[in-house]
Amino acid sequence: EYDEAQRKTVVPSDDEKEVERRQMLLAEYKAATHNPSNKRIYEAVNSGIHKPQFYEWLRGKLPSESATTQNFERFLREKKPPSKAGM
């Protein structure tokens, strides 16, 4: 029989699934946009996210329903290259 710790390693939690989904979304974005660094992404004026929120998002801590998450994920899905201020 499985104890609680073993069960968790076999069946990912919803949080783990969300982190995995976010990592895949970011990987797909990077693959489509010449592999920009995380820093390049969160410093881009068109990404709509700042460094602290970026890492909260990546760790699954930024709520899915937050406007920052929704806008950032839209930016990733649209696969627009990160742009610097003044460009």
XYZ file of N, CA and C in Angstrom:
261
model
N 0.840 -1.189 0.000
C 0.000 0.000 0.000
C 0.880 1.246 0.000
N 0.374 2.315 -0.607
C 1.117 3.569 -0.713
C 0.887 4.435 0.514
N 1.944 5.061 0.975
C 1.703 6.091 1.987
C 1.551 7.432 1.264
N 1.208 8.463 1.995
C 0.909 9.772 1.400
C 2.088 10.321 0.589
N 3.297 10.192 1.091
C 4.477 10.735 0.397
C 4.701 10.039 -0.941
N 4.545 8.730 -0.982
C 4.726 8.004 -2.239
C 3.652 8.375 -3.254
N 2.425 8.527 -2.793
C 1.325 8.876 -3.693
C 1.590 10.202 -4.377
N 2.126 11.165 -3.637
C 2.376 12.487 -4.213
C 3.441 12.454 -5.296
N 4.390 11.542 -5.208
C 5.414 11.490 -6.244
C 4.866 10.847 -7.513
N 3.818 10.048 -7.382
C 3.236 9.369 -8.541
C 2.214 10.263 -9.245
N 1.376 10.928 -8.492
C 0.313 11.761 -9.051
C 0.643 13.231 -8.784
N 0.986 13.988 -9.836
C 1.312 15.401 -9.592
C 0.101 16.171 -9.074
N 0.352 17.088 -8.171
C -0.723 17.917 -7.639
C -1.146 18.940 -8.695
N -2.255 19.592 -8.438
C -2.702 20.650 -9.350
C -1.652 21.752 -9.443
N -1.011 22.073 -8.314
C 0.036 23.101 -8.324
C 1.189 22.683 -9.224
N 1.600 21.438 -9.119
C 2.704 20.940 -9.949
C 2.320 20.951 -11.433
N 1.069 20.590 -11.716
C 0.597 20.623 -13.108
C 0.603 22.050 -13.643
N 0.219 23.002 -12.795
C 0.192 24.404 -13.209
C 1.608 24.905 -13.470
N 2.555 24.562 -12.613
C 3.955 24.954 -12.816
C 4.472 24.350 -14.125
N 4.156 23.083 -14.349
C 4.588 22.418 -15.584
C 3.976 23.098 -16.816
N 2.689 23.450 -16.727
C 2.017 24.134 -17.838
C 2.706 25.469 -18.130
N 3.025 26.207 -17.084
C 3.676 27.502 -17.250
C 5.078 27.343 -17.831
N 5.803 26.334 -17.383
C 7.146 26.095 -17.924
C 7.079 25.755 -19.418
N 6.076 24.970 -19.800
C 5.906 24.621 -21.216
C 5.559 25.861 -22.044
N 4.669 26.700 -21.524
C 4.281 27.921 -22.213
C 5.504 28.814 -22.438
N 6.333 28.950 -21.410
C 7.545 29.758 -21.516
C 8.525 29.128 -22.504
N 8.686 27.814 -22.464
C 9.602 27.123 -23.381
C 9.154 27.285 -24.832
N 7.848 27.186 -25.070
C 7.319 27.360 -26.428
C 7.560 28.791 -26.915
N 7.366 29.749 -26.017
C 7.610 31.154 -26.362
C 9.077 31.352 -26.735
N 9.975 30.835 -25.897
C 11.408 31.006 -26.153
C 11.816 30.352 -27.466
N 11.267 29.172 -27.744
C 11.600 28.467 -28.987
C 11.179 29.278 -30.217
N 10.080 30.019 -30.092
C 9.545 30.782 -31.222
C 10.175 32.160 -31.364
N 10.914 32.608 -30.341
C 11.422 33.989 -30.349
C 12.935 34.062 -30.135
N 13.652 33.119 -30.691
C 15.130 33.126 -30.658
C 15.690 33.047 -29.242
N 14.999 32.333 -28.368
C 15.473 31.998 -27.020
C 15.952 33.190 -26.185
N 15.089 34.182 -25.962
C 15.486 35.302 -25.095
C 15.651 34.835 -23.650
N 16.500 35.501 -22.896
C 16.685 35.166 -21.477
C 15.441 35.574 -20.689
N 15.299 34.999 -19.498
C 14.201 35.406 -18.622
C 14.273 36.904 -18.372
N 15.481 37.412 -18.135
C 15.665 38.845 -17.868
C 15.167 39.685 -19.046
N 15.492 39.260 -20.240
C 15.057 39.992 -21.441
C 13.526 40.020 -21.523
N 12.906 38.927 -21.110
C 11.444 38.845 -21.151
C 10.818 39.767 -20.106
N 11.252 39.669 -18.842
C 10.584 40.483 -17.818
C 10.976 41.946 -17.869
N 12.066 42.281 -18.569
C 12.407 43.699 -18.745
C 11.767 44.295 -20.003
N 11.180 43.459 -20.840
C 10.552 43.949 -22.072
C 9.321 44.787 -21.739
N 9.183 45.907 -22.433
C 8.023 46.767 -22.166
C 6.720 46.095 -22.579
N 6.755 45.199 -23.544
C 5.515 44.577 -24.019
C 5.143 43.295 -23.266
N 5.968 42.843 -22.314
C 5.624 41.615 -21.596
C 4.607 41.874 -20.483
N 4.564 43.107 -19.967
C 3.592 43.450 -18.936
C 3.845 42.799 -17.592
N 5.090 42.393 -17.336
C 5.384 41.725 -16.063
C 6.729 42.237 -15.562
N 6.887 42.284 -14.247
C 8.148 42.701 -13.634
C 8.814 41.484 -13.013
N 10.083 41.622 -12.682
C 10.872 40.485 -12.187
C 10.202 39.715 -11.041
N 9.749 40.372 -9.965
C 9.160 39.576 -8.868
C 7.949 38.766 -9.312
N 7.068 39.394 -10.109
C 5.883 38.663 -10.581
C 6.260 37.557 -11.556
N 7.283 37.790 -12.375
C 7.715 36.765 -13.330
C 8.080 35.484 -12.585
N 8.896 35.629 -11.534
C 9.319 34.431 -10.798
C 8.182 33.843 -9.969
N 7.254 34.663 -9.470
C 6.059 34.126 -8.810
C 5.230 33.334 -9.816
N 5.094 33.880 -11.019
C 4.341 33.189 -12.077
C 4.996 31.851 -12.394
N 6.304 31.854 -12.572
C 7.031 30.637 -12.952
C 6.915 29.558 -11.872
N 6.889 29.969 -10.601
C 6.777 29.010 -9.485
C 5.328 28.628 -9.205
N 4.388 29.208 -9.966
C 2.982 28.884 -9.757
C 2.350 29.647 -8.613
N 3.038 30.663 -8.089
C 2.530 31.420 -6.940
C 1.645 32.599 -7.358
N 1.807 33.100 -8.569
C 0.965 34.201 -9.047
C -0.358 33.581 -9.510
N -1.482 34.002 -8.929
C -2.766 33.350 -9.234
C -3.115 33.389 -10.726
N -3.696 32.301 -11.189
C -4.106 32.188 -12.598
C -5.103 33.270 -12.983
N -5.939 33.673 -12.003
C -6.982 34.661 -12.313
C -6.477 36.101 -12.241
N -5.210 36.301 -11.860
C -4.710 37.687 -11.775
C -4.552 38.281 -13.173
N -4.766 39.573 -13.268
C -4.626 40.264 -14.552
C -3.206 40.134 -15.075
N -2.219 40.176 -14.178
C -0.822 40.048 -14.605
C -0.591 38.701 -15.277
N -1.085 37.628 -14.658
C -0.935 36.288 -15.241
C -1.627 36.223 -16.597
N -2.856 36.702 -16.660
C -3.609 36.602 -17.912
C -2.947 37.399 -19.034
N -2.497 38.603 -18.723
C -1.843 39.427 -19.743
C -0.501 38.835 -20.169
N 0.273 38.341 -19.205
C 1.572 37.766 -19.521
C 1.416 36.497 -20.365
N 0.463 35.662 -20.012
C 0.265 34.436 -20.786
C -0.239 34.740 -22.194
N -1.023 35.788 -22.339
C -1.445 36.211 -23.677
C -0.219 36.630 -24.484
N 0.659 37.422 -23.862
C 1.911 37.840 -24.502
C 2.714 36.610 -24.947
N 2.825 35.602 -24.085
C 3.582 34.390 -24.435
C 2.921 33.635 -25.585
N 1.601 33.492 -25.525
C 0.895 32.754 -26.590
C 1.001 33.458 -27.936
N 1.010 34.783 -27.924
C 1.115 35.544 -29.180
C 2.521 35.481 -29.767
N 3.491 35.069 -28.927
C 4.878 34.878 -29.366
C 5.480 36.129 -30.012
N 5.131 37.285 -29.447
C 5.740 38.529 -29.915
C 7.119 38.661 -29.277
N 8.140 39.042 -30.059
C 9.471 39.195 -29.474
C 9.472 40.254 -28.372
N 10.296 40.053 -27.344
C 10.383 41.072 -26.282
C 10.977 42.361 -26.838
N 10.375 43.491 -26.494
C 10.898 44.754 -27.019
C 11.349 45.656 -25.873
N 12.422 46.379 -26.125
C 12.962 47.304 -25.135
C 12.225 48.620 -25.221
N 12.343 49.393 -24.174
C 11.740 50.734 -24.165
C 12.342 51.572 -25.281
N 11.528 52.358 -25.921
C 12.006 53.248 -26.969
C 12.170 52.614 -28.326
N 11.747 51.347 -28.458
C 11.882 50.687 -29.770
C 10.529 50.598 -30.453
